[in-house]
mmCIF file with all atom_site columns, C-alpha atoms in Angstrom:
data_model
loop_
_atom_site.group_PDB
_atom_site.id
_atom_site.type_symbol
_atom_site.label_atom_id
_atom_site.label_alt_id
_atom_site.label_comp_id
_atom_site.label_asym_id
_atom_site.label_entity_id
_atom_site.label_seq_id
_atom_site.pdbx_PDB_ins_code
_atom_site.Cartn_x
_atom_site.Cartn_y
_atom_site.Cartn_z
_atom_site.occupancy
_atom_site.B_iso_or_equiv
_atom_site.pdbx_formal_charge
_atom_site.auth_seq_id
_atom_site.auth_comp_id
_atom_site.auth_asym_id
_atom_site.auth_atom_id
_atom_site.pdbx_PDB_model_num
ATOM 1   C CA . UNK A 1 1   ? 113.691 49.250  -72.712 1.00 52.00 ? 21  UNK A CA 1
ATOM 2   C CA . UNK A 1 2   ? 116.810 50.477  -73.267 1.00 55.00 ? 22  UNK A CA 1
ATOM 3   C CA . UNK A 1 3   ? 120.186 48.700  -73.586 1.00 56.00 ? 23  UNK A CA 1
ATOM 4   C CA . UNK A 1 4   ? 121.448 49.547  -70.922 1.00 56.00 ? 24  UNK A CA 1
ATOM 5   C CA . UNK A 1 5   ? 118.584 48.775  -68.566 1.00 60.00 ? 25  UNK A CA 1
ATOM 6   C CA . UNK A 1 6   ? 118.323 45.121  -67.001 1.00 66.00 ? 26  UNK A CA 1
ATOM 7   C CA . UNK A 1 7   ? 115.292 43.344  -68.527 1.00 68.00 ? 27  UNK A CA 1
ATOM 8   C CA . UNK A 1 8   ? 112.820 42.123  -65.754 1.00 76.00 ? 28  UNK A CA 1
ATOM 9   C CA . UNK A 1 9   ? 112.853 38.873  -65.385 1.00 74.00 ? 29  UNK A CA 1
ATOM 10  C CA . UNK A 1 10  ? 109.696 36.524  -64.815 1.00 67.00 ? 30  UNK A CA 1
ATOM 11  C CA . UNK A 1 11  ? 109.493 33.712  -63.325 1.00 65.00 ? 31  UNK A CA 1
ATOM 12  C CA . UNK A 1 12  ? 106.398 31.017  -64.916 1.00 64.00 ? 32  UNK A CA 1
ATOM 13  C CA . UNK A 1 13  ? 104.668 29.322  -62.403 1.00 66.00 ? 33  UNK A CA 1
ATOM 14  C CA . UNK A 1 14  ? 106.601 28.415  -59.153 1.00 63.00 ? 34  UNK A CA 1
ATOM 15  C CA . UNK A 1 15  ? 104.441 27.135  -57.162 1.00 61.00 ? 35  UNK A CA 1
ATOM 16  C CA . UNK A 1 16  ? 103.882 29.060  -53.338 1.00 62.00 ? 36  UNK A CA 1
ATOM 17  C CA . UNK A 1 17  ? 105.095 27.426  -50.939 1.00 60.00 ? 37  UNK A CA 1
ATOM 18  C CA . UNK A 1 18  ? 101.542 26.134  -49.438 1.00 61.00 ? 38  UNK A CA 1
ATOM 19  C CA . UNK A 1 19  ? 100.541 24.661  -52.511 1.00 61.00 ? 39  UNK A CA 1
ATOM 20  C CA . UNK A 1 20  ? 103.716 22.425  -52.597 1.00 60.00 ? 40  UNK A CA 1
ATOM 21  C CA . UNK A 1 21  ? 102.799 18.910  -51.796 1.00 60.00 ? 41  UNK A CA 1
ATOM 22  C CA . UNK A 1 22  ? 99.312  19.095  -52.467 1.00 67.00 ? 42  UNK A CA 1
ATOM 23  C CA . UNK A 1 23  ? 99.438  16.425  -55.501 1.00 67.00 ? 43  UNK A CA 1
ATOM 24  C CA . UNK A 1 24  ? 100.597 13.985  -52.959 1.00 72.00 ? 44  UNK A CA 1
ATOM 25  C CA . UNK A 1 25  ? 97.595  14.427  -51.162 1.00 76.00 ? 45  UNK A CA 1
ATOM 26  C CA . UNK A 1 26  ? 95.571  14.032  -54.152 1.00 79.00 ? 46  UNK A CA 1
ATOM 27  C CA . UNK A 1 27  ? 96.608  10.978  -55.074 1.00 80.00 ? 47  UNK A CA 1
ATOM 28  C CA . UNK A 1 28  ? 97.110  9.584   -51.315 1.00 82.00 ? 48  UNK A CA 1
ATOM 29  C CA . UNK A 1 29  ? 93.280  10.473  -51.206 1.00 84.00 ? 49  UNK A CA 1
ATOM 30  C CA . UNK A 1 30  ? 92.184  8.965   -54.486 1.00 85.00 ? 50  UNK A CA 1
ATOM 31  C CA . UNK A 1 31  ? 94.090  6.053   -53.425 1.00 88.00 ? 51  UNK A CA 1
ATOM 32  C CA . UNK A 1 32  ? 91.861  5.987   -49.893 1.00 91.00 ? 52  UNK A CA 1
ATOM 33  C CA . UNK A 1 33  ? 88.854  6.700   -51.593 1.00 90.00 ? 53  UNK A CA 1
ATOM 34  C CA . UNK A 1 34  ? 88.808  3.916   -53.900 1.00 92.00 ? 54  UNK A CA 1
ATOM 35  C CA . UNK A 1 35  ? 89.724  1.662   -50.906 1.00 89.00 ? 55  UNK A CA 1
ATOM 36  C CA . UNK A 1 36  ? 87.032  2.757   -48.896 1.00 88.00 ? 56  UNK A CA 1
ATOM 37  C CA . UNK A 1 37  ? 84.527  1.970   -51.955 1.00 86.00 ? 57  UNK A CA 1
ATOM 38  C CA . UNK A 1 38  ? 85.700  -1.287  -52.163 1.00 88.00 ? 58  UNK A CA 1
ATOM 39  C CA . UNK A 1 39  ? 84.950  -2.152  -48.740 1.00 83.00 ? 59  UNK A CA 1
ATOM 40  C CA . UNK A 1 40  ? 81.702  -0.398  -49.001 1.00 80.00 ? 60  UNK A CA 1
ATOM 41  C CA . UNK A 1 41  ? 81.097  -2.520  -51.949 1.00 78.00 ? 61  UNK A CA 1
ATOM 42  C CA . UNK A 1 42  ? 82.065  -5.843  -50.108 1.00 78.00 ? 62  UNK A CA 1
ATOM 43  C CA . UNK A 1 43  ? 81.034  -5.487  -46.607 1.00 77.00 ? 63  UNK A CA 1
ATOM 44  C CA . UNK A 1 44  ? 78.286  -2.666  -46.329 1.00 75.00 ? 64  UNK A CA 1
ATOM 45  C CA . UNK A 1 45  ? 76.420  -3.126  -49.782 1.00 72.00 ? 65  UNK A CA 1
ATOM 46  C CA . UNK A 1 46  ? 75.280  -6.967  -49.551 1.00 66.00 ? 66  UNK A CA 1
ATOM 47  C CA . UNK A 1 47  ? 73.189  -6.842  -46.254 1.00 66.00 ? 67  UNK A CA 1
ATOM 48  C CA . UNK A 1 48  ? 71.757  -3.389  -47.585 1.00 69.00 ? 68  UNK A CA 1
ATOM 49  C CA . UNK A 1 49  ? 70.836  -4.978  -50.965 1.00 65.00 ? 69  UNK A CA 1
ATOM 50  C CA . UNK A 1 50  ? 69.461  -7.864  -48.946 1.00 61.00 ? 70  UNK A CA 1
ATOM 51  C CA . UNK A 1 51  ? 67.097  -6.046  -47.284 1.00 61.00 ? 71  UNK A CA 1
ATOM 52  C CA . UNK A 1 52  ? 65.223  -4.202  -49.754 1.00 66.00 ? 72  UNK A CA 1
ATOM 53  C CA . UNK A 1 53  ? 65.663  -7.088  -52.334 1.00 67.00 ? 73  UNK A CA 1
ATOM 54  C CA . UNK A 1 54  ? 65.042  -9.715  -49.633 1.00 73.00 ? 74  UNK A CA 1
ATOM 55  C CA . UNK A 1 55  ? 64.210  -13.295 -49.860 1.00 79.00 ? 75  UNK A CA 1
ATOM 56  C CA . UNK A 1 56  ? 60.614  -13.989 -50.366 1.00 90.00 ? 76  UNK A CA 1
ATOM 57  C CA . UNK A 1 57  ? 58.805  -15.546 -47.420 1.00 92.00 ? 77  UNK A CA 1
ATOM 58  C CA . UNK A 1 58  ? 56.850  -18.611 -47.579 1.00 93.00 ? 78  UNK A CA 1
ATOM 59  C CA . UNK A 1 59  ? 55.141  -19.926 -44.521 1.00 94.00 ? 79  UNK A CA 1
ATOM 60  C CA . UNK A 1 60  ? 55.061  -24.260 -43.379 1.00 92.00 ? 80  UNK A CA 1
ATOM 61  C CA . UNK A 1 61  ? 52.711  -25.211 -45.842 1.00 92.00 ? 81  UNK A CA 1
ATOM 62  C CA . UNK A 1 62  ? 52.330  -22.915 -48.002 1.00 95.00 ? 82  UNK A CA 1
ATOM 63  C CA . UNK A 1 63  ? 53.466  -22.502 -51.687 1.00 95.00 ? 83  UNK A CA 1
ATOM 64  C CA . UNK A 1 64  ? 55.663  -19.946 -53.747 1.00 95.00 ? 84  UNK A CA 1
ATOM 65  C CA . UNK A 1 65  ? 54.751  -19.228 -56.782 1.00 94.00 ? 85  UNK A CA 1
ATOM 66  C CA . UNK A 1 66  ? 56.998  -17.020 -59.312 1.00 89.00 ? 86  UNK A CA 1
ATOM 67  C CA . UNK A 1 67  ? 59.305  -16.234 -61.626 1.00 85.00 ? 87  UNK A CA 1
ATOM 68  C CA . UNK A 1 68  ? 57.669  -19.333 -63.679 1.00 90.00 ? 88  UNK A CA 1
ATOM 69  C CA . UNK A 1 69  ? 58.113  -21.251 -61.395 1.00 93.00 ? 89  UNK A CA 1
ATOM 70  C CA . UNK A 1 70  ? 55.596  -23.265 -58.741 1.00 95.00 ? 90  UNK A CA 1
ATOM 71  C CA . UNK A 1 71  ? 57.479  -24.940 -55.789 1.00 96.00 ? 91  UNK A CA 1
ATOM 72  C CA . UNK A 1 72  ? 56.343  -26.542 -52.334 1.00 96.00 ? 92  UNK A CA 1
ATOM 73  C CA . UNK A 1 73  ? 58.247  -28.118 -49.438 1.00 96.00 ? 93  UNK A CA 1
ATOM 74  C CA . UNK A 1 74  ? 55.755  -31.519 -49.358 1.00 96.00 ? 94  UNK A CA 1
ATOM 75  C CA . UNK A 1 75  ? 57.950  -33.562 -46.348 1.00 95.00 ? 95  UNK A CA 1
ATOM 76  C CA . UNK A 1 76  ? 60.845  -33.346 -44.161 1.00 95.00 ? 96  UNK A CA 1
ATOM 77  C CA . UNK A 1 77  ? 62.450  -36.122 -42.720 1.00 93.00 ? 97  UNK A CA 1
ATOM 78  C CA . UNK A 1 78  ? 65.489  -36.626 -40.269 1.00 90.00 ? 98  UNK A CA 1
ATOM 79  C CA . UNK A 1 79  ? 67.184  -40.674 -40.722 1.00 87.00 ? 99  UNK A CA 1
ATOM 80  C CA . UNK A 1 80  ? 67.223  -42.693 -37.608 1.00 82.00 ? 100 UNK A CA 1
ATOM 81  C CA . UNK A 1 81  ? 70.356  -43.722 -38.856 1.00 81.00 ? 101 UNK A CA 1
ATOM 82  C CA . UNK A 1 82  ? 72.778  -41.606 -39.932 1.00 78.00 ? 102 UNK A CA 1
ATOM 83  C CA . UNK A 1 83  ? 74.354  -42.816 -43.571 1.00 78.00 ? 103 UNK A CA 1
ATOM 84  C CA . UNK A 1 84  ? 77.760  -41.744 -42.390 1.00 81.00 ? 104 UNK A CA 1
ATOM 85  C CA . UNK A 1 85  ? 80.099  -41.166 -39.822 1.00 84.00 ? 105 UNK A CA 1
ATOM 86  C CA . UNK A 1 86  ? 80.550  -37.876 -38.023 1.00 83.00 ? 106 UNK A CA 1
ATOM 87  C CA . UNK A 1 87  ? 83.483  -35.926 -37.375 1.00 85.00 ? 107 UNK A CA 1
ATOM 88  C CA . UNK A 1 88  ? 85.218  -36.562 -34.032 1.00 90.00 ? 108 UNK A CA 1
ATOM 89  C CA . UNK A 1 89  ? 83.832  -34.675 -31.170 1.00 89.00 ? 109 UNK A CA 1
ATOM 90  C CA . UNK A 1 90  ? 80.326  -34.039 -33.716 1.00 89.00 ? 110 UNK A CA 1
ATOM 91  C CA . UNK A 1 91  ? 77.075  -35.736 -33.929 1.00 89.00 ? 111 UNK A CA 1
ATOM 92  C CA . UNK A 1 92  ? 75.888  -36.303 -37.218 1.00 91.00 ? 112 UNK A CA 1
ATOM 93  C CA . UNK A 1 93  ? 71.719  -36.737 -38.626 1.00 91.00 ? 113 UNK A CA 1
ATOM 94  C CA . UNK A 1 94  ? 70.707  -36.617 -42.024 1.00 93.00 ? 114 UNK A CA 1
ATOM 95  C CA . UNK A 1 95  ? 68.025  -34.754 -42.992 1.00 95.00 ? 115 UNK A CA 1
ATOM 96  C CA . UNK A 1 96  ? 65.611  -35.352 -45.914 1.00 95.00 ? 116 UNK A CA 1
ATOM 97  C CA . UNK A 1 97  ? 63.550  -32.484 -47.363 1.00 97.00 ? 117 UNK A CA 1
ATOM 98  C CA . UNK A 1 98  ? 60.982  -33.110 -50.792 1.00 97.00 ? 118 UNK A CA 1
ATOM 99  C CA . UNK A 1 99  ? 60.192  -30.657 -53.117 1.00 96.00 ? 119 UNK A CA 1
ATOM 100 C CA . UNK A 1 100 ? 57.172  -30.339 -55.651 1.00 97.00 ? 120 UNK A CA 1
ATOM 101 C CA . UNK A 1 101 ? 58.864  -28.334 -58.568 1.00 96.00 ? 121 UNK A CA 1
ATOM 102 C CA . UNK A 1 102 ? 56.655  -27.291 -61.482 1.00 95.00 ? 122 UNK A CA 1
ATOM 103 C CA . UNK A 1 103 ? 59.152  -25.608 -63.819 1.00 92.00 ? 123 UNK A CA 1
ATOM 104 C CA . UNK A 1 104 ? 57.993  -23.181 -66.431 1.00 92.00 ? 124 UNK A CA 1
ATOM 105 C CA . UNK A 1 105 ? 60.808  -20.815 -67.459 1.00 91.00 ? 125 UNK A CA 1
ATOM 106 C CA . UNK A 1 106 ? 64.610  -22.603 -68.153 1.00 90.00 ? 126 UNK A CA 1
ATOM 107 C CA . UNK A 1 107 ? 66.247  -22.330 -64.596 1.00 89.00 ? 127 UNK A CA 1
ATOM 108 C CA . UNK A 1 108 ? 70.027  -21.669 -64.129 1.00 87.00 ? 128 UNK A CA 1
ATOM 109 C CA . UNK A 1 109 ? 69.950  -23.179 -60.647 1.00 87.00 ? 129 UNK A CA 1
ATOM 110 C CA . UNK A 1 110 ? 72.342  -26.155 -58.939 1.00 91.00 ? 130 UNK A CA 1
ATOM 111 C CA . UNK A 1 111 ? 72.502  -27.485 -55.602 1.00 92.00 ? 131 UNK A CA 1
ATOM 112 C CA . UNK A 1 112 ? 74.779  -25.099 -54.396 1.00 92.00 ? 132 UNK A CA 1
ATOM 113 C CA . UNK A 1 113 ? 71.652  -22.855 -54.119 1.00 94.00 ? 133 UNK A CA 1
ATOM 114 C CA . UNK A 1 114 ? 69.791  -24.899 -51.603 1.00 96.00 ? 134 UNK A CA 1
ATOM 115 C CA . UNK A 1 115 ? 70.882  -24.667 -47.910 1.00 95.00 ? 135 UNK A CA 1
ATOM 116 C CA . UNK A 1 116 ? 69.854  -25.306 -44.417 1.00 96.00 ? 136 UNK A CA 1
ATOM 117 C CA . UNK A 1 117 ? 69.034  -23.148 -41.584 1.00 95.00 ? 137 UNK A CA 1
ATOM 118 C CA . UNK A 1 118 ? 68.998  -25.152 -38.026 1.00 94.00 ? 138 UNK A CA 1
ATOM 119 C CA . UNK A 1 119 ? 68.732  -23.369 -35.149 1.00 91.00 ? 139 UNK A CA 1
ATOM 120 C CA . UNK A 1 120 ? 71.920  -23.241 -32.928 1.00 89.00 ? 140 UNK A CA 1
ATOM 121 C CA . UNK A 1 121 ? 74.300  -23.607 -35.879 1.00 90.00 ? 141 UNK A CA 1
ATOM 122 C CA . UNK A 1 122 ? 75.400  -20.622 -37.539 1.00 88.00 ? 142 UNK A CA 1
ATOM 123 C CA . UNK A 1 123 ? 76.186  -20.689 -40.987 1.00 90.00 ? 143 UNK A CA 1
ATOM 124 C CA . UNK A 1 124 ? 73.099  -21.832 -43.028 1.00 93.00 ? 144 UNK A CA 1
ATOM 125 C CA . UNK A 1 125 ? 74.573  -25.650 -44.539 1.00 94.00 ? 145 UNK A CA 1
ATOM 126 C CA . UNK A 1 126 ? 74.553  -26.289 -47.915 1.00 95.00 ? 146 UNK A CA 1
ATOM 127 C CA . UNK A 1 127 ? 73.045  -29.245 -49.410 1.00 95.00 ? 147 UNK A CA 1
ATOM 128 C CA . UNK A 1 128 ? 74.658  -32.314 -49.869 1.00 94.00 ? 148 UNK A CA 1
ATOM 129 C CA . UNK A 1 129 ? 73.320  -34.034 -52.255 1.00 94.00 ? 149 UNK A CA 1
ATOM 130 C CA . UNK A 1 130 ? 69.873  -34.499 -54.507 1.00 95.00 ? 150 UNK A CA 1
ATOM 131 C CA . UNK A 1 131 ? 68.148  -36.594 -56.627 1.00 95.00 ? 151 UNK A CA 1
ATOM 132 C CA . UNK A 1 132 ? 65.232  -35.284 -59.298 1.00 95.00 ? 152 UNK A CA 1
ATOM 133 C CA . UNK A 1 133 ? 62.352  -37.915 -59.678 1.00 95.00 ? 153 UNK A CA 1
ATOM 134 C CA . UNK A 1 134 ? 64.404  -40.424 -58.930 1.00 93.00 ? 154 UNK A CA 1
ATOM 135 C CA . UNK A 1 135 ? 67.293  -39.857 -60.628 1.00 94.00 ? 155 UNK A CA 1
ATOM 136 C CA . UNK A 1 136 ? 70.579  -37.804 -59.239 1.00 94.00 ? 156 UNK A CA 1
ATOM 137 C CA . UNK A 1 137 ? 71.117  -34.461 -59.127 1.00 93.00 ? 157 UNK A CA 1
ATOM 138 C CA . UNK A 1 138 ? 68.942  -31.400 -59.296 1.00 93.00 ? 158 UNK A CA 1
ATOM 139 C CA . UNK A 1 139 ? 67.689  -31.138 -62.743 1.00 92.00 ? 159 UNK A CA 1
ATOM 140 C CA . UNK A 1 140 ? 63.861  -29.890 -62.458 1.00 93.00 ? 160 UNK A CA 1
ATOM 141 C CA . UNK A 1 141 ? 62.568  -30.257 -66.137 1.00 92.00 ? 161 UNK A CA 1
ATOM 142 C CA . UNK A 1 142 ? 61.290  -27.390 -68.024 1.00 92.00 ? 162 UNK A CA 1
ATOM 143 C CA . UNK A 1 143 ? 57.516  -27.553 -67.983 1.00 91.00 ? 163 UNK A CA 1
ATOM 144 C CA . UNK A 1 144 ? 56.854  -30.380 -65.719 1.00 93.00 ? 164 UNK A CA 1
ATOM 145 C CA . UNK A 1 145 ? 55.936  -31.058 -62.575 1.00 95.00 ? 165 UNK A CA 1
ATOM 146 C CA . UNK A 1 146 ? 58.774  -33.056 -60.842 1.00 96.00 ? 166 UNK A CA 1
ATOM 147 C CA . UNK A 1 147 ? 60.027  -33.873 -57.189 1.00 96.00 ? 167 UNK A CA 1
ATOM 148 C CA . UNK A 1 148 ? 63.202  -33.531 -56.103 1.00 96.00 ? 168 UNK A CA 1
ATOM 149 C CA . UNK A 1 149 ? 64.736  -34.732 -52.947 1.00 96.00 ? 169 UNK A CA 1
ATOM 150 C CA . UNK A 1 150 ? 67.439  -32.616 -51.442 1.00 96.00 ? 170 UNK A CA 1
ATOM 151 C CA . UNK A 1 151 ? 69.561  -33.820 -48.749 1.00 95.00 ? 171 UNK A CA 1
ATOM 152 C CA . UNK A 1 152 ? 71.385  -32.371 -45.650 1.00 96.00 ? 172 UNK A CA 1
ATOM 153 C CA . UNK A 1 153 ? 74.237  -33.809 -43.288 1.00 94.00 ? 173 UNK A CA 1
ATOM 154 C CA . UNK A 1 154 ? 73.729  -31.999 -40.438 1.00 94.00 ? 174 UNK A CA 1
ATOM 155 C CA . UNK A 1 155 ? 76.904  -31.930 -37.814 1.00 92.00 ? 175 UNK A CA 1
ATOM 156 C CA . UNK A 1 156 ? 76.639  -30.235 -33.801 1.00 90.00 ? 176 UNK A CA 1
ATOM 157 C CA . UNK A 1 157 ? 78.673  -31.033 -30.929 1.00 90.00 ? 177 UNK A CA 1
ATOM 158 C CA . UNK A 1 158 ? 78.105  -34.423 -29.059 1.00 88.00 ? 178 UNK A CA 1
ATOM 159 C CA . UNK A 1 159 ? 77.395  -32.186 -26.109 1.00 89.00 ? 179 UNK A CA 1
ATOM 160 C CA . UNK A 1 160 ? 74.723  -30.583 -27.584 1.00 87.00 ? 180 UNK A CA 1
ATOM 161 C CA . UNK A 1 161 ? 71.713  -32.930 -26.690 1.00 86.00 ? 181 UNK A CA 1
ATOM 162 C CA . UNK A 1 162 ? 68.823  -30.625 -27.655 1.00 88.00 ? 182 UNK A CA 1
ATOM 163 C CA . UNK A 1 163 ? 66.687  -31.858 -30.311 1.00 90.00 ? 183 UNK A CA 1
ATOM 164 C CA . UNK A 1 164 ? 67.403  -31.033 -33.553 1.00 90.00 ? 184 UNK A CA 1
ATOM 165 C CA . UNK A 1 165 ? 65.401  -27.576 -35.041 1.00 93.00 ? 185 UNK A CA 1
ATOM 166 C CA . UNK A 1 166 ? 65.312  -27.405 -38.702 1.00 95.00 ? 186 UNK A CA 1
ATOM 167 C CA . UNK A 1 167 ? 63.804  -23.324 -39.324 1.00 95.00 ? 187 UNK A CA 1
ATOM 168 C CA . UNK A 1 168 ? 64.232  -22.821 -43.079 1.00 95.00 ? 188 UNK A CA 1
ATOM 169 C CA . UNK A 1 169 ? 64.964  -24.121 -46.538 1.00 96.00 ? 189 UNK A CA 1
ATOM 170 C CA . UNK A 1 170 ? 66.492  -21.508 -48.044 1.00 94.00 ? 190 UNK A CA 1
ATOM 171 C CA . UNK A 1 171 ? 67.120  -20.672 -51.962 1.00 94.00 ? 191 UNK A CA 1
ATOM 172 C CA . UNK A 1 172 ? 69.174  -18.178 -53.601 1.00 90.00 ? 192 UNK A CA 1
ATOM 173 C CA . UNK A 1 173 ? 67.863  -18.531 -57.233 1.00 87.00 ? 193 UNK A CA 1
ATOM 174 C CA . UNK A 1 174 ? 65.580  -16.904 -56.820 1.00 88.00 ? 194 UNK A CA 1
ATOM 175 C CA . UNK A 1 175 ? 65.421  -15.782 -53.166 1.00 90.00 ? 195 UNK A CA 1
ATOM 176 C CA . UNK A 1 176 ? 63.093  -17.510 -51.030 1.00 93.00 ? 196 UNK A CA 1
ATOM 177 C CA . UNK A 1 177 ? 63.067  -18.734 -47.704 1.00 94.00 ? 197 UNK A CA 1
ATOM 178 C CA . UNK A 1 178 ? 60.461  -21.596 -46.914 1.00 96.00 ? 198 UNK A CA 1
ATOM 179 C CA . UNK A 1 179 ? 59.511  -22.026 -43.029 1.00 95.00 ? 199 UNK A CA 1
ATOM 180 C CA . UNK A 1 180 ? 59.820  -25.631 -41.969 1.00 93.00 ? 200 UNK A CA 1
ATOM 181 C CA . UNK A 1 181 ? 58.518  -25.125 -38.446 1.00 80.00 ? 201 UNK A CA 1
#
């Protein structure tokens, strides 16, 4: 190039005009896609999970045995009196349900991990209270055979004069489901 010649300018990386916006788009997408896996994670992936790691079934009567541990539903009882009052507009029983618990492995499970299911009432209801040979609260001891006592307030609508229809006793740690009908 000579002096007198204009040098040729070049221009580094302007980008065309239909690749302008694009990292918008990117991010706007990461930002839905990481959204979208969250719900996936909260809503879609628990029932899915449930059914191919669902709760073990155990018939009326029968037994589960597993994960060290032995258990059977040996009575179920609903009070003729109720030991409380009911919420207005509700009709209140108490139900009574005793457990023979051999324990053979420690066992990180509390009474949250115990509920209900009665027919005609949604949500399964968690249980209320129990007592382990004779003595409160759920505390199975390691290696023993013990009975614990688990007990339900159930609450329905006065209007609702079917009898009441206990189906299961259901526990999350680990996942069984014992028939009661």
């Amino acid at each position: 190039m000579s002096a007198s010649e204009p040098g040729r300018r070049v221009i580094l990386e302007q980008p065309s005009p239909d690749k302008q916006g694009r990292a918008g788009c990117i991010a706007a997408g990461a930002v839905i896609g990481i959204l979208v896996g969250i719900m996936v994670g909260l809503y879609a992936l628990p029932p899915i999970l449930r059914s191919i790691y669902g709760e073990k079934k155990v018939a009326a009567g029968e037994t589960f045995e597993g994960d060290g541990r032995i258990i059977a539903v040996e009575a179920v009882g609903i009070a003729s009196e109720p030991l409380g009052d009911a919420s207005p507009g509700m009709q209140r029983s108490d139900v009574a349900i005793r457990l023979r618990i051999t324990n053979n492995k420690t066992w990180d499970a509390t009474l949250a991990d115990w509920t209900l299911e009665v027919a005609g009432i949604e949500n399964w209801l968690p249980a209320a209270s129990a007592a382990t040979d004779g003595e409160p609260g759920f505390a199975p001891p390691l290696g023993k055979t013990s009975t614990v006592e688990l007990r339900f307030v159930v609450e329905r609508p006065e209007s609702d004069t079917r009898p009441l229809r206990l189906e299961a006793l259901h526990l999350a740690n680990p996942r069984v489901r014992f028939a009661l009908e």
